[in-house]
Amino acid sequence: MFYCTTDGQYIQEGQAFEIDGTQYPANWLNLSTPEEKTAIGLEEVIATNSPFNPIYYWTGETLEQATLTYTGTPKDLLDVQGNAVTQVNQSAYTLLFPTDWMVVRAIETSTTVAPDWNAWRESIRQYAADKTIAIKATTNVNEVETVMNNLSWPLDPDQVIAKAAQEVTSEPV
């Protein structure tokens, strides 16, 4: 988007516009040079910050000439906490689901689930419980966002082996 310093209008790319009685076609901004834009009084609108995460904030915009500033109003804390807990539980379910067959087989055939897989499954459940407690203990939306941005789920036994093998092969000789 561009701001016209001569008349204060905002012009979107792909939009035909008029400045001082001169008509410009919709593709003019895409085809013109920075010097040509400056010559007719256009400045590119520059954002001073990034939009806020819509999961946690209502985002607004303030335009002041060629400066765009995003504002963020926190959403309701209880709603954000509830959504975060749901997301953590869904992630735990998604991680555990592919190995549920091991538990079903163990029950149906009286065999055991490998100890490393049992330990991993329990670590997923415990991690989800710990994060749920952390989320419920937050006092503002920013804290919820911090908890959610720092999730680091335990690796399953196959991932641990693959990571160890990758580290061995990437070590300098």
GROMACS .gro file of N, CA and C in nm:
model
  519
    1MET      N    1   0.084  -0.116   0.000
    1MET     CA    2   0.000   0.000   0.000
    1MET      C    3   0.090   0.124   0.000
    2PHE      N    4   0.039   0.229  -0.061
    2PHE     CA    5   0.113   0.354  -0.069
    2PHE      C    6   0.029   0.469  -0.015
    3TYR      N    7   0.098   0.567   0.041
    3TYR     CA    8   0.034   0.688   0.092
    3TYR      C    9   0.072   0.802   0.000
    4CYS      N   10  -0.025   0.881  -0.041
    4CYS     CA   11  -0.001   0.995  -0.127
    4CYS      C   12   0.015   1.120  -0.039
    5THR      N   13   0.134   1.178  -0.039
    5THR     CA   14   0.162   1.293   0.046
    5THR      C   15   0.091   1.420  -0.002
    6THR      N   16   0.049   1.424  -0.127
    6THR     CA   17  -0.014   1.545  -0.178
    6THR      C   18  -0.161   1.556  -0.141
    7ASP      N   19  -0.231   1.442  -0.131
    7ASP     CA   20  -0.375   1.451  -0.099
    7ASP      C   21  -0.420   1.357   0.013
    8GLY      N   22  -0.327   1.281   0.071
    8GLY     CA   23  -0.359   1.197   0.186
    8GLY      C   24  -0.433   1.069   0.157
    9GLN      N   25  -0.442   1.029   0.032
    9GLN     CA   26  -0.513   0.906   0.001
    9GLN      C   27  -0.420   0.785   0.014
   10TYR      N   28  -0.482   0.669   0.038
   10TYR     CA   29  -0.409   0.543   0.043
   10TYR      C   30  -0.443   0.466  -0.083
   11ILE      N   31  -0.340   0.410  -0.144
   11ILE     CA   32  -0.359   0.342  -0.272
   11ILE      C   33  -0.306   0.199  -0.261
   12GLN      N   34  -0.392   0.104  -0.293
   12GLN     CA   35  -0.354  -0.038  -0.292
   12GLN      C   36  -0.295  -0.076  -0.427
   13GLU      N   37  -0.201  -0.168  -0.427
   13GLU     CA   38  -0.149  -0.220  -0.553
   13GLU      C   39  -0.263  -0.289  -0.627
   14GLY      N   40  -0.264  -0.274  -0.757
   14GLY     CA   41  -0.370  -0.332  -0.839
   14GLY      C   42  -0.495  -0.246  -0.845
   15GLN      N   43  -0.487  -0.125  -0.794
   15GLN     CA   44  -0.602  -0.034  -0.792
   15GLN      C   45  -0.570   0.087  -0.880
   16ALA      N   46  -0.662   0.123  -0.968
   16ALA     CA   47  -0.646   0.246  -1.045
   16ALA      C   48  -0.665   0.364  -0.950
   17PHE      N   49  -0.596   0.475  -0.978
   17PHE     CA   50  -0.606   0.591  -0.889
   17PHE      C   51  -0.584   0.720  -0.966
   18GLU      N   52  -0.614   0.831  -0.900
   18GLU     CA   53  -0.596   0.962  -0.960
   18GLU      C   54  -0.523   1.052  -0.861
   19ILE      N   55  -0.424   1.125  -0.913
   19ILE     CA   56  -0.352   1.225  -0.832
   19ILE      C   57  -0.342   1.351  -0.915
   20ASP      N   58  -0.385   1.461  -0.856
   20ASP     CA   59  -0.379   1.592  -0.922
   20ASP      C   60  -0.437   1.589  -1.064
   21GLY      N   61  -0.550   1.520  -1.082
   21GLY     CA   62  -0.617   1.516  -1.210
   21GLY      C   63  -0.561   1.416  -1.309
   22THR      N   64  -0.453   1.349  -1.274
   22THR     CA   65  -0.394   1.248  -1.363
   22THR      C   66  -0.441   1.110  -1.321
   23GLN      N   67  -0.495   1.036  -1.418
   23GLN     CA   68  -0.542   0.900  -1.393
   23GLN      C   69  -0.425   0.802  -1.412
   24TYR      N   70  -0.414   0.706  -1.320
   24TYR     CA   71  -0.311   0.603  -1.328
   24TYR      C   72  -0.381   0.468  -1.334
   25PRO      N   73  -0.335   0.379  -1.423
   25PRO     CA   74  -0.401   0.249  -1.436
   25PRO      C   75  -0.369   0.158  -1.317
   26ALA      N   76  -0.445   0.051  -1.306
   26ALA     CA   77  -0.433  -0.040  -1.192
   26ALA      C   78  -0.295  -0.105  -1.181
   27ASN      N   79  -0.224  -0.119  -1.291
   27ASN     CA   80  -0.092  -0.184  -1.286
   27ASN      C   81   0.023  -0.085  -1.272
   28TRP      N   82  -0.006   0.044  -1.258
   28TRP     CA   83   0.100   0.145  -1.255
   28TRP      C   84   0.197   0.124  -1.139
   29LEU      N   85   0.147   0.096  -1.022
   29LEU     CA   86   0.235   0.077  -0.906
   29LEU      C   87   0.330  -0.041  -0.926
   30ASN      N   88   0.281  -0.146  -0.990
   30ASN     CA   89   0.366  -0.263  -1.015
   30ASN      C   90   0.473  -0.237  -1.120
   31LEU      N   91   0.444  -0.147  -1.213
   31LEU     CA   92   0.537  -0.124  -1.325
   31LEU      C   93   0.629  -0.003  -1.302
   32SER      N   94   0.597   0.083  -1.209
   32SER     CA   95   0.675   0.205  -1.190
   32SER      C   96   0.796   0.181  -1.101
   33THR      N   97   0.894   0.269  -1.115
   33THR     CA   98   1.015   0.262  -1.033
   33THR      C   99   0.992   0.338  -0.902
   34PRO      N  100   1.076   0.316  -0.804
   34PRO     CA  101   1.065   0.393  -0.680
   34PRO      C  102   1.077   0.544  -0.705
   35GLU      N  103   1.161   0.581  -0.799
   35GLU     CA  104   1.177   0.723  -0.831
   35GLU      C  105   1.049   0.783  -0.890
   36GLU      N  106   0.981   0.707  -0.976
   36GLU     CA  107   0.856   0.755  -1.035
   36GLU      C  108   0.747   0.770  -0.928
   37LYS      N  109   0.745   0.678  -0.834
   37LYS     CA  110   0.647   0.688  -0.724
   37LYS      C  111   0.676   0.812  -0.640
   38THR      N  112   0.801   0.833  -0.607
   38THR     CA  113   0.840   0.950  -0.527
   38THR      C  114   0.807   1.079  -0.600
   39ALA      N  115   0.826   1.081  -0.730
   39ALA     CA  116   0.802   1.202  -0.809
   39ALA      C  117   0.656   1.248  -0.804
   40ILE      N  118   0.563   1.154  -0.785
   40ILE     CA  119   0.422   1.196  -0.777
   40ILE      C  120   0.372   1.202  -0.632
   41GLY      N  121   0.466   1.188  -0.538
   41GLY     CA  122   0.431   1.204  -0.396
   41GLY      C  123   0.383   1.078  -0.326
   42LEU      N  124   0.425   0.962  -0.374
   42LEU     CA  125   0.385   0.837  -0.309
   42LEU      C  126   0.495   0.787  -0.216
   43GLU      N  127   0.454   0.742  -0.099
   43GLU     CA  128   0.543   0.678  -0.005
   43GLU      C  129   0.485   0.541   0.027
   44GLU      N  130   0.571   0.439   0.027
   44GLU     CA  131   0.524   0.306   0.064
   44GLU      C  132   0.490   0.305   0.212
   45VAL      N  133   0.377   0.246   0.246
   45VAL     CA  134   0.337   0.233   0.385
   45VAL      C  135   0.422   0.123   0.449
   46ILE      N  136   0.486   0.159   0.559
   46ILE     CA  137   0.575   0.066   0.629
   46ILE      C  138   0.515   0.033   0.765
   47ALA      N  139   0.512  -0.096   0.797
   47ALA     CA  140   0.462  -0.140   0.928
   47ALA      C  141   0.572  -0.126   1.032
   48THR      N  142   0.538  -0.070   1.147
   48THR     CA  143   0.636  -0.051   1.255
   48THR      C  144   0.648  -0.176   1.342
   49ASN      N  145   0.551  -0.265   1.331
   49ASN     CA  146   0.553  -0.389   1.408
   49ASN      C  147   0.475  -0.495   1.332
   50SER      N  148   0.465  -0.613   1.389
   50SER     CA  149   0.392  -0.723   1.325
   50SER      C  150   0.252  -0.735   1.383
   51PRO      N  151   0.161  -0.793   1.306
   51PRO     CA  152   0.027  -0.817   1.363
   51PRO      C  153   0.038  -0.911   1.483
   52PHE      N  154  -0.052  -0.896   1.575
   52PHE     CA  155  -0.055  -0.982   1.693
   52PHE      C  156  -0.114  -1.117   1.657
   53ASN      N  157  -0.078  -1.220   1.732
   53ASN     CA  158  -0.127  -1.354   1.706
   53ASN      C  159  -0.278  -1.357   1.730
   54PRO      N  160  -0.357  -1.390   1.627
   54PRO     CA  161  -0.503  -1.386   1.641
   54PRO      C  162  -0.559  -1.494   1.735
   55ILE      N  163  -0.477  -1.587   1.775
   55ILE     CA  164  -0.523  -1.687   1.872
   55ILE      C  165  -0.540  -1.621   2.009
   56TYR      N  166  -0.457  -1.520   2.036
   56TYR     CA  167  -0.454  -1.460   2.169
   56TYR      C  168  -0.502  -1.315   2.173
   57TYR      N  169  -0.501  -1.246   2.059
   57TYR     CA  170  -0.531  -1.102   2.057
   57TYR      C  171  -0.626  -1.065   1.945
   58TRP      N  172  -0.704  -0.961   1.970
   58TRP     CA  173  -0.778  -0.894   1.864
   58TRP      C  174  -0.681  -0.791   1.809
   59THR      N  175  -0.655  -0.793   1.679
   59THR     CA  176  -0.557  -0.704   1.620
   59THR      C  177  -0.626  -0.590   1.548
   60GLY      N  178  -0.577  -0.470   1.573
   60GLY     CA  179  -0.625  -0.352   1.504
   60GLY      C  180  -0.510  -0.286   1.430
   61GLU      N  181  -0.542  -0.192   1.346
   61GLU     CA  182  -0.441  -0.121   1.268
   61GLU      C  183  -0.461   0.028   1.284
   62THR      N  184  -0.352   0.100   1.294
   62THR     CA  185  -0.356   0.245   1.295
   62THR      C  186  -0.266   0.293   1.183
   63LEU      N  187  -0.324   0.369   1.091
   63LEU     CA  188  -0.248   0.428   0.982
   63LEU      C  189  -0.227   0.576   1.011
   64GLU      N  190  -0.102   0.618   1.009
   64GLU     CA  191  -0.071   0.759   1.023
   64GLU      C  192   0.027   0.793   0.911
   65GLN      N  193  -0.027   0.853   0.808
   65GLN     CA  194   0.047   0.881   0.686
   65GLN      C  195   0.106   0.750   0.634
   66ALA      N  196   0.238   0.740   0.619
   66ALA     CA  197   0.297   0.619   0.562
   66ALA      C  198   0.342   0.520   0.669
   67THR      N  199   0.287   0.531   0.790
   67THR     CA  200   0.325   0.442   0.899
   67THR      C  201   0.203   0.361   0.944
   68LEU      N  202   0.221   0.230   0.945
   68LEU     CA  203   0.117   0.138   0.989
   68LEU      C  204   0.161   0.078   1.122
   69THR      N  205   0.076   0.088   1.221
   69THR     CA  206   0.106   0.030   1.352
   69THR      C  207  -0.007  -0.065   1.389
   70TYR      N  208   0.031  -0.185   1.428
   70TYR     CA  209  -0.068  -0.283   1.472
   70TYR      C  210  -0.087  -0.270   1.623
   71THR      N  211  -0.211  -0.280   1.666
   71THR     CA  212  -0.242  -0.279   1.808
   71THR      C  213  -0.304  -0.413   1.844
   72GLY      N  214  -0.280  -0.456   1.966
   72GLY     CA  215  -0.334  -0.584   2.010
   72GLY      C  216  -0.410  -0.571   2.139
   73THR      N  217  -0.533  -0.620   2.137
   73THR     CA  218  -0.614  -0.623   2.257
   73THR      C  219  -0.628  -0.769   2.297
   74PRO      N  220  -0.585  -0.804   2.418
   74PRO     CA  221  -0.592  -0.945   2.460
   74PRO      C  222  -0.736  -0.996   2.459
   75LYS      N  223  -0.752  -1.119   2.415
   75LYS     CA  224  -0.883  -1.184   2.421
   75LYS      C  225  -0.910  -1.224   2.567
   76ASP      N  226  -1.030  -1.271   2.593
   76ASP     CA  227  -1.069  -1.311   2.728
   76ASP      C  228  -0.977  -1.422   2.778
   77LEU      N  229  -0.917  -1.401   2.895
   77LEU     CA  230  -0.818  -1.495   2.950
   77LEU      C  231  -0.876  -1.635   2.967
   78LEU      N  232  -0.995  -1.647   3.021
   78LEU     CA  233  -1.051  -1.781   3.042
   78LEU      C  234  -1.075  -1.855   2.910
   79ASP      N  235  -1.118  -1.782   2.808
   79ASP     CA  236  -1.136  -1.843   2.676
   79ASP      C  237  -1.002  -1.888   2.619
   80VAL      N  238  -0.902  -1.803   2.630
   80VAL     CA  239  -0.768  -1.835   2.577
   80VAL      C  240  -0.710  -1.955   2.651
   81GLN      N  241  -0.725  -1.956   2.783
   81GLN     CA  242  -0.675  -2.070   2.861
   81GLN      C  243  -0.747  -2.200   2.820
   82GLY      N  244  -0.879  -2.192   2.807
   82GLY     CA  245  -0.956  -2.310   2.766
   82GLY      C  246  -0.913  -2.363   2.631
   83ASN      N  247  -0.894  -2.271   2.536
   83ASN     CA  248  -0.850  -2.312   2.402
   83ASN      C  249  -0.710  -2.373   2.407
   84ALA      N  250  -0.622  -2.317   2.489
   84ALA     CA  251  -0.486  -2.369   2.500
   84ALA      C  252  -0.485  -2.509   2.560
   85VAL      N  253  -0.565  -2.530   2.664
   85VAL     CA  254  -0.574  -2.663   2.725
   85VAL      C  255  -0.627  -2.763   2.623
   86THR      N  256  -0.728  -2.724   2.548
   86THR     CA  257  -0.782  -2.811   2.443
   86THR      C  258  -0.675  -2.846   2.340
   87GLN      N  259  -0.596  -2.746   2.301
   87GLN     CA  260  -0.489  -2.770   2.204
   87GLN      C  261  -0.384  -2.866   2.259
   88VAL      N  262  -0.346  -2.849   2.385
   88VAL     CA  263  -0.248  -2.940   2.447
   88VAL      C  264  -0.304  -3.082   2.450
   89ASN      N  265  -0.428  -3.096   2.492
   89ASN     CA  266  -0.489  -3.230   2.497
   89ASN      C  267  -0.500  -3.293   2.359
   90GLN      N  268  -0.534  -3.212   2.259
   90GLN     CA  269  -0.543  -3.263   2.122
   90GLN      C  270  -0.406  -3.307   2.071
   91SER      N  271  -0.304  -3.230   2.104
   91SER     CA  272  -0.168  -3.267   2.064
   91SER      C  273  -0.126  -3.398   2.129
   92ALA      N  274  -0.156  -3.414   2.258
   92ALA     CA  275  -0.123  -3.538   2.328
   92ALA      C  276  -0.195  -3.656   2.262
   93TYR      N  277  -0.323  -3.638   2.233
   93TYR     CA  278  -0.400  -3.743   2.167
   93TYR      C  279  -0.338  -3.779   2.032
   94THR      N  280  -0.302  -3.676   1.955
   94THR     CA  281  -0.244  -3.698   1.823
   94THR      C  282  -0.111  -3.772   1.832
   95LEU      N  283  -0.033  -3.743   1.933
   95LEU     CA  284   0.094  -3.812   1.951
   95LEU      C  285   0.074  -3.957   1.996
   96LEU      N  286  -0.022  -3.980   2.085
   96LEU     CA  287  -0.043  -4.115   2.140
   96LEU      C  288  -0.119  -4.208   2.046
   97PHE      N  289  -0.208  -4.153   1.967
   97PHE     CA  290  -0.297  -4.236   1.885
   97PHE      C  291  -0.223  -4.340   1.798
   98PRO      N  292  -0.114  -4.302   1.730
   98PRO     CA  293  -0.049  -4.404   1.644
   98PRO      C  294   0.007  -4.524   1.721
   99THR      N  295   0.024  -4.513   1.852
   99THR     CA  296   0.077  -4.626   1.929
   99THR      C  297  -0.029  -4.693   2.015
  100ASP      N  298  -0.153  -4.650   2.003
  100ASP     CA  299  -0.260  -4.713   2.081
  100ASP      C  300  -0.272  -4.862   2.049
  101TRP      N  301  -0.237  -4.899   1.927
  101TRP     CA  302  -0.246  -5.040   1.889
  101TRP      C  303  -0.159  -5.127   1.981
  102MET      N  304  -0.048  -5.072   2.029
  102MET     CA  305   0.040  -5.150   2.118
  102MET      C  306  -0.033  -5.187   2.247
  103VAL      N  307  -0.109  -5.092   2.299
  103VAL     CA  308  -0.183  -5.115   2.423
  103VAL      C  309  -0.298  -5.213   2.397
  104VAL      N  310  -0.368  -5.196   2.288
  104VAL     CA  311  -0.478  -5.288   2.254
  104VAL      C  312  -0.423  -5.430   2.238
  105ARG      N  313  -0.313  -5.444   2.167
  105ARG     CA  314  -0.252  -5.577   2.148
  105ARG      C  315  -0.212  -5.637   2.282
  106ALA      N  316  -0.156  -5.554   2.370
  106ALA     CA  317  -0.113  -5.604   2.500
  106ALA      C  318  -0.232  -5.656   2.580
  107ILE      N  319  -0.344  -5.585   2.573
  107ILE     CA  320  -0.463  -5.628   2.646
  107ILE      C  321  -0.522  -5.754   2.584
  108GLU      N  322  -0.531  -5.756   2.453
  108GLU     CA  323  -0.595  -5.868   2.385
  108GLU      C  324  -0.511  -5.995   2.389
  109THR      N  325  -0.381  -5.982   2.388
  109THR     CA  326  -0.295  -6.101   2.378
  109THR      C  327  -0.213  -6.126   2.504
  110SER      N  328  -0.236  -6.047   2.606
  110SER     CA  329  -0.162  -6.060   2.733
  110SER      C  330  -0.011  -6.050   2.712
  111THR      N  331   0.029  -5.970   2.616
  111THR     CA  332   0.172  -5.942   2.597
  111THR      C  333   0.201  -5.807   2.662
  112THR      N  334   0.326  -5.772   2.665
  112THR     CA  335   0.361  -5.644   2.727
  112THR      C  336   0.398  -5.543   2.620
  113VAL      N  337   0.376  -5.419   2.654
  113VAL     CA  338   0.423  -5.309   2.569
  113VAL      C  339   0.568  -5.286   2.608
  114ALA      N  340   0.654  -5.263   2.510
  114ALA     CA  341   0.795  -5.240   2.537
  114ALA      C  342   0.810  -5.128   2.641
  115PRO      N  343   0.895  -5.146   2.740
  115PRO     CA  344   0.909  -5.047   2.847
  115PRO      C  345   0.939  -4.905   2.798
  116ASP      N  346   1.022  -4.894   2.694
  116ASP     CA  347   1.054  -4.759   2.646
  116ASP      C  348   0.931  -4.690   2.586
  117TRP      N  349   0.843  -4.768   2.522
  117TRP     CA  350   0.720  -4.710   2.468
  117TRP      C  351   0.622  -4.677   2.579
  118ASN      N  352   0.613  -4.762   2.680
  118ASN     CA  353   0.528  -4.731   2.795
  118ASN      C  354   0.575  -4.603   2.863
  119ALA      N  355   0.705  -4.591   2.881
  119ALA     CA  356   0.761  -4.472   2.946
  119ALA      C  357   0.732  -4.347   2.863
  120TRP      N  358   0.747  -4.359   2.731
  120TRP     CA  359   0.720  -4.244   2.644
  120TRP      C  360   0.574  -4.204   2.651
  121ARG      N  361   0.485  -4.303   2.645
  121ARG     CA  362   0.341  -4.272   2.650
  121ARG      C  363   0.308  -4.203   2.782
  122GLU      N  364   0.365  -4.249   2.890
  122GLU     CA  365   0.341  -4.184   3.019
  122GLU      C  366   0.401  -4.043   3.020
  123SER      N  367   0.517  -4.025   2.955
  123SER     CA  368   0.578  -3.891   2.952
  123SER      C  369   0.491  -3.793   2.874
  124ILE      N  370   0.422  -3.839   2.772
  124ILE     CA  371   0.331  -3.753   2.696
  124ILE      C  372   0.214  -3.712   2.785
  125ARG      N  373   0.156  -3.810   2.855
  125ARG     CA  374   0.044  -3.778   2.944
  125ARG      C  375   0.087  -3.682   3.055
  126GLN      N  376   0.204  -3.705   3.111
  126GLN     CA  377   0.252  -3.618   3.218
  126GLN      C  378   0.285  -3.478   3.166
  127TYR      N  379   0.344  -3.471   3.047
  127TYR     CA  380   0.377  -3.341   2.988
  127TYR      C  381   0.250  -3.261   2.964
  128ALA      N  382   0.147  -3.327   2.911
  128ALA     CA  383   0.019  -3.259   2.888
  128ALA      C  384  -0.041  -3.212   3.020
  129ALA      N  385  -0.034  -3.294   3.123
  129ALA     CA  386  -0.087  -3.254   3.254
  129ALA      C  387  -0.009  -3.135   3.310
  130ASP      N  388   0.123  -3.139   3.298
  130ASP     CA  389   0.206  -3.027   3.348
  130ASP      C  390   0.175  -2.897   3.274
  131LYS      N  391   0.159  -2.906   3.144
  131LYS     CA  392   0.130  -2.786   3.065
  131LYS      C  393  -0.010  -2.734   3.095
  132THR      N  394  -0.104  -2.824   3.120
  132THR     CA  395  -0.238  -2.781   3.157
  132THR      C  396  -0.233  -2.703   3.289
  133ILE      N  397  -0.157  -2.752   3.384
  133ILE     CA  398  -0.141  -2.681   3.512
  133ILE      C  399  -0.077  -2.544   3.488
  134ALA      N  400   0.027  -2.542   3.405
  134ALA     CA  401   0.096  -2.415   3.375
  134ALA      C  402   0.002  -2.315   3.308
  135ILE      N  403  -0.079  -2.363   3.216
  135ILE     CA  404  -0.174  -2.275   3.146
  135ILE      C  405  -0.277  -2.219   3.244
  136LYS      N  406  -0.330  -2.305   3.328
  136LYS     CA  407  -0.433  -2.261   3.424
  136LYS      C  408  -0.375  -2.166   3.529
  137ALA      N  409  -0.243  -2.169   3.550
  137ALA     CA  410  -0.178  -2.081   3.647
  137ALA      C  411  -0.144  -1.943   3.590
  138THR      N  412  -0.161  -1.926   3.461
  138THR     CA  413  -0.129  -1.797   3.400
  138THR      C  414  -0.226  -1.690   3.447
  139THR      N  415  -0.177  -1.566   3.447
  139THR     CA  416  -0.261  -1.454   3.492
  139THR      C  417  -0.292  -1.355   3.381
  140ASN      N  418  -0.232  -1.379   3.261
  140ASN     CA  419  -0.264  -1.292   3.148
  140ASN      C  420  -0.241  -1.369   3.018
  141VAL      N  421  -0.291  -1.314   2.912
  141VAL     CA  422  -0.286  -1.380   2.780
  141VAL      C  423  -0.142  -1.396   2.732
  142ASN      N  424  -0.057  -1.299   2.760
  142ASN     CA  425   0.083  -1.308   2.718
  142ASN      C  426   0.151  -1.431   2.780
  143GLU      N  427   0.119  -1.461   2.905
  143GLU     CA  428   0.177  -1.579   2.970
  143GLU      C  429   0.129  -1.708   2.903
  144VAL      N  430   0.002  -1.713   2.865
  144VAL     CA  431  -0.051  -1.830   2.795
  144VAL      C  432   0.024  -1.847   2.663
  145GLU      N  433   0.041  -1.738   2.590
  145GLU     CA  434   0.111  -1.743   2.462
  145GLU      C  435   0.254  -1.794   2.482
  146THR      N  436   0.320  -1.749   2.588
  146THR     CA  437   0.457  -1.794   2.617
  146THR      C  438   0.461  -1.944   2.643
  147VAL      N  439   0.368  -1.993   2.724
  147VAL     CA  440   0.363  -2.138   2.751
  147VAL      C  441   0.345  -2.214   2.620
  148MET      N  442   0.250  -2.170   2.538
  148MET     CA  443   0.219  -2.242   2.414
  148MET      C  444   0.333  -2.233   2.312
  149ASN      N  445   0.405  -2.123   2.311
  149ASN     CA  446   0.516  -2.108   2.217
  149ASN      C  447   0.638  -2.189   2.257
  150ASN      N  448   0.639  -2.238   2.380
  150ASN     CA  449   0.756  -2.312   2.429
  150ASN      C  450   0.726  -2.460   2.453
  151LEU      N  451   0.622  -2.512   2.390
  151LEU     CA  452   0.594  -2.655   2.402
  151LEU      C  453   0.704  -2.734   2.333
  152SER      N  454   0.749  -2.838   2.399
  152SER     CA  455   0.852  -2.925   2.342
  152SER      C  456   0.821  -3.068   2.387
  153TRP      N  457   0.742  -3.135   2.306
  153TRP     CA  458   0.694  -3.268   2.343
  153TRP      C  459   0.809  -3.369   2.344
  154PRO      N  460   0.803  -3.468   2.434
  154PRO     CA  461   0.907  -3.572   2.438
  154PRO      C  462   0.911  -3.651   2.307
  155LEU      N  463   1.031  -3.689   2.268
  155LEU     CA  464   1.049  -3.770   2.147
  155LEU      C  465   1.014  -3.915   2.177
  156ASP      N  466   0.952  -3.982   2.080
  156ASP     CA  467   0.923  -4.124   2.100
  156ASP      C  468   1.053  -4.205   2.084
  157PRO      N  469   1.053  -4.331   2.126
  157PRO     CA  470   1.177  -4.410   2.121
  157PRO      C  471   1.240  -4.418   1.982
  158ASP      N  472   1.161  -4.427   1.877
  158ASP     CA  473   1.217  -4.430   1.742
  158ASP      C  474   1.284  -4.297   1.707
  159GLN      N  475   1.222  -4.187   1.748
  159GLN     CA  476   1.281  -4.055   1.722
  159GLN      C  477   1.411  -4.036   1.800
  160VAL      N  478   1.418  -4.089   1.921
  160VAL     CA  479   1.540  -4.079   2.001
  160VAL      C  480   1.653  -4.152   1.931
  161ILE      N  481   1.625  -4.271   1.881
  161ILE     CA  482   1.727  -4.350   1.810
  161ILE      C  483   1.770  -4.277   1.683
  162ALA      N  484   1.675  -4.225   1.607
  162ALA     CA  485   1.707  -4.154   1.482
  162ALA      C  486   1.790  -4.029   1.511
  163LYS      N  487   1.755  -3.957   1.617
  163LYS     CA  488   1.829  -3.836   1.652
  163LYS      C  489   1.971  -3.871   1.694
  164ALA      N  490   1.987  -3.977   1.771
  164ALA     CA  491   2.121  -4.020   1.814
  164ALA      C  492   2.205  -4.062   1.694
  165ALA      N  493   2.143  -4.133   1.601
  165ALA     CA  494   2.215  -4.176   1.481
  165ALA      C  495   2.256  -4.057   1.397
  166GLN      N  496   2.168  -3.958   1.388
  166GLN     CA  497   2.200  -3.837   1.310
  166GLN      C  498   2.314  -3.761   1.375
  167GLU      N  499   2.314  -3.753   1.507
  167GLU     CA  500   2.421  -3.682   1.577
  167GLU      C  501   2.555  -3.751   1.557
  168VAL      N  502   2.554  -3.886   1.554
  168VAL     CA  503   2.678  -3.962   1.533
  168VAL      C  504   2.732  -3.939   1.393
  169THR      N  505   2.641  -3.938   1.294
  169THR     CA  506   2.687  -3.923   1.155
  169THR      C  507   2.724  -3.778   1.121
  170SER      N  508   2.678  -3.683   1.200
  170SER     CA  509   2.710  -3.543   1.169
  170SER      C  510   2.829  -3.492   1.248
  171GLU      N  511   2.889  -3.574   1.333
  171GLU     CA  512   3.007  -3.532   1.408
  171GLU      C  513   3.126  -3.526   1.315
  172PRO      N  514   3.209  -3.420   1.330
  172PRO     CA  515   3.329  -3.412   1.244
  172PRO      C  516   3.429  -3.523   1.279
  173VAL      N  517   3.497  -3.570   1.176
  173VAL     CA  518   3.594  -3.679   1.194
  173VAL      C  519   3.731  -3.623   1.220
   0.00000   0.00000   0.00000
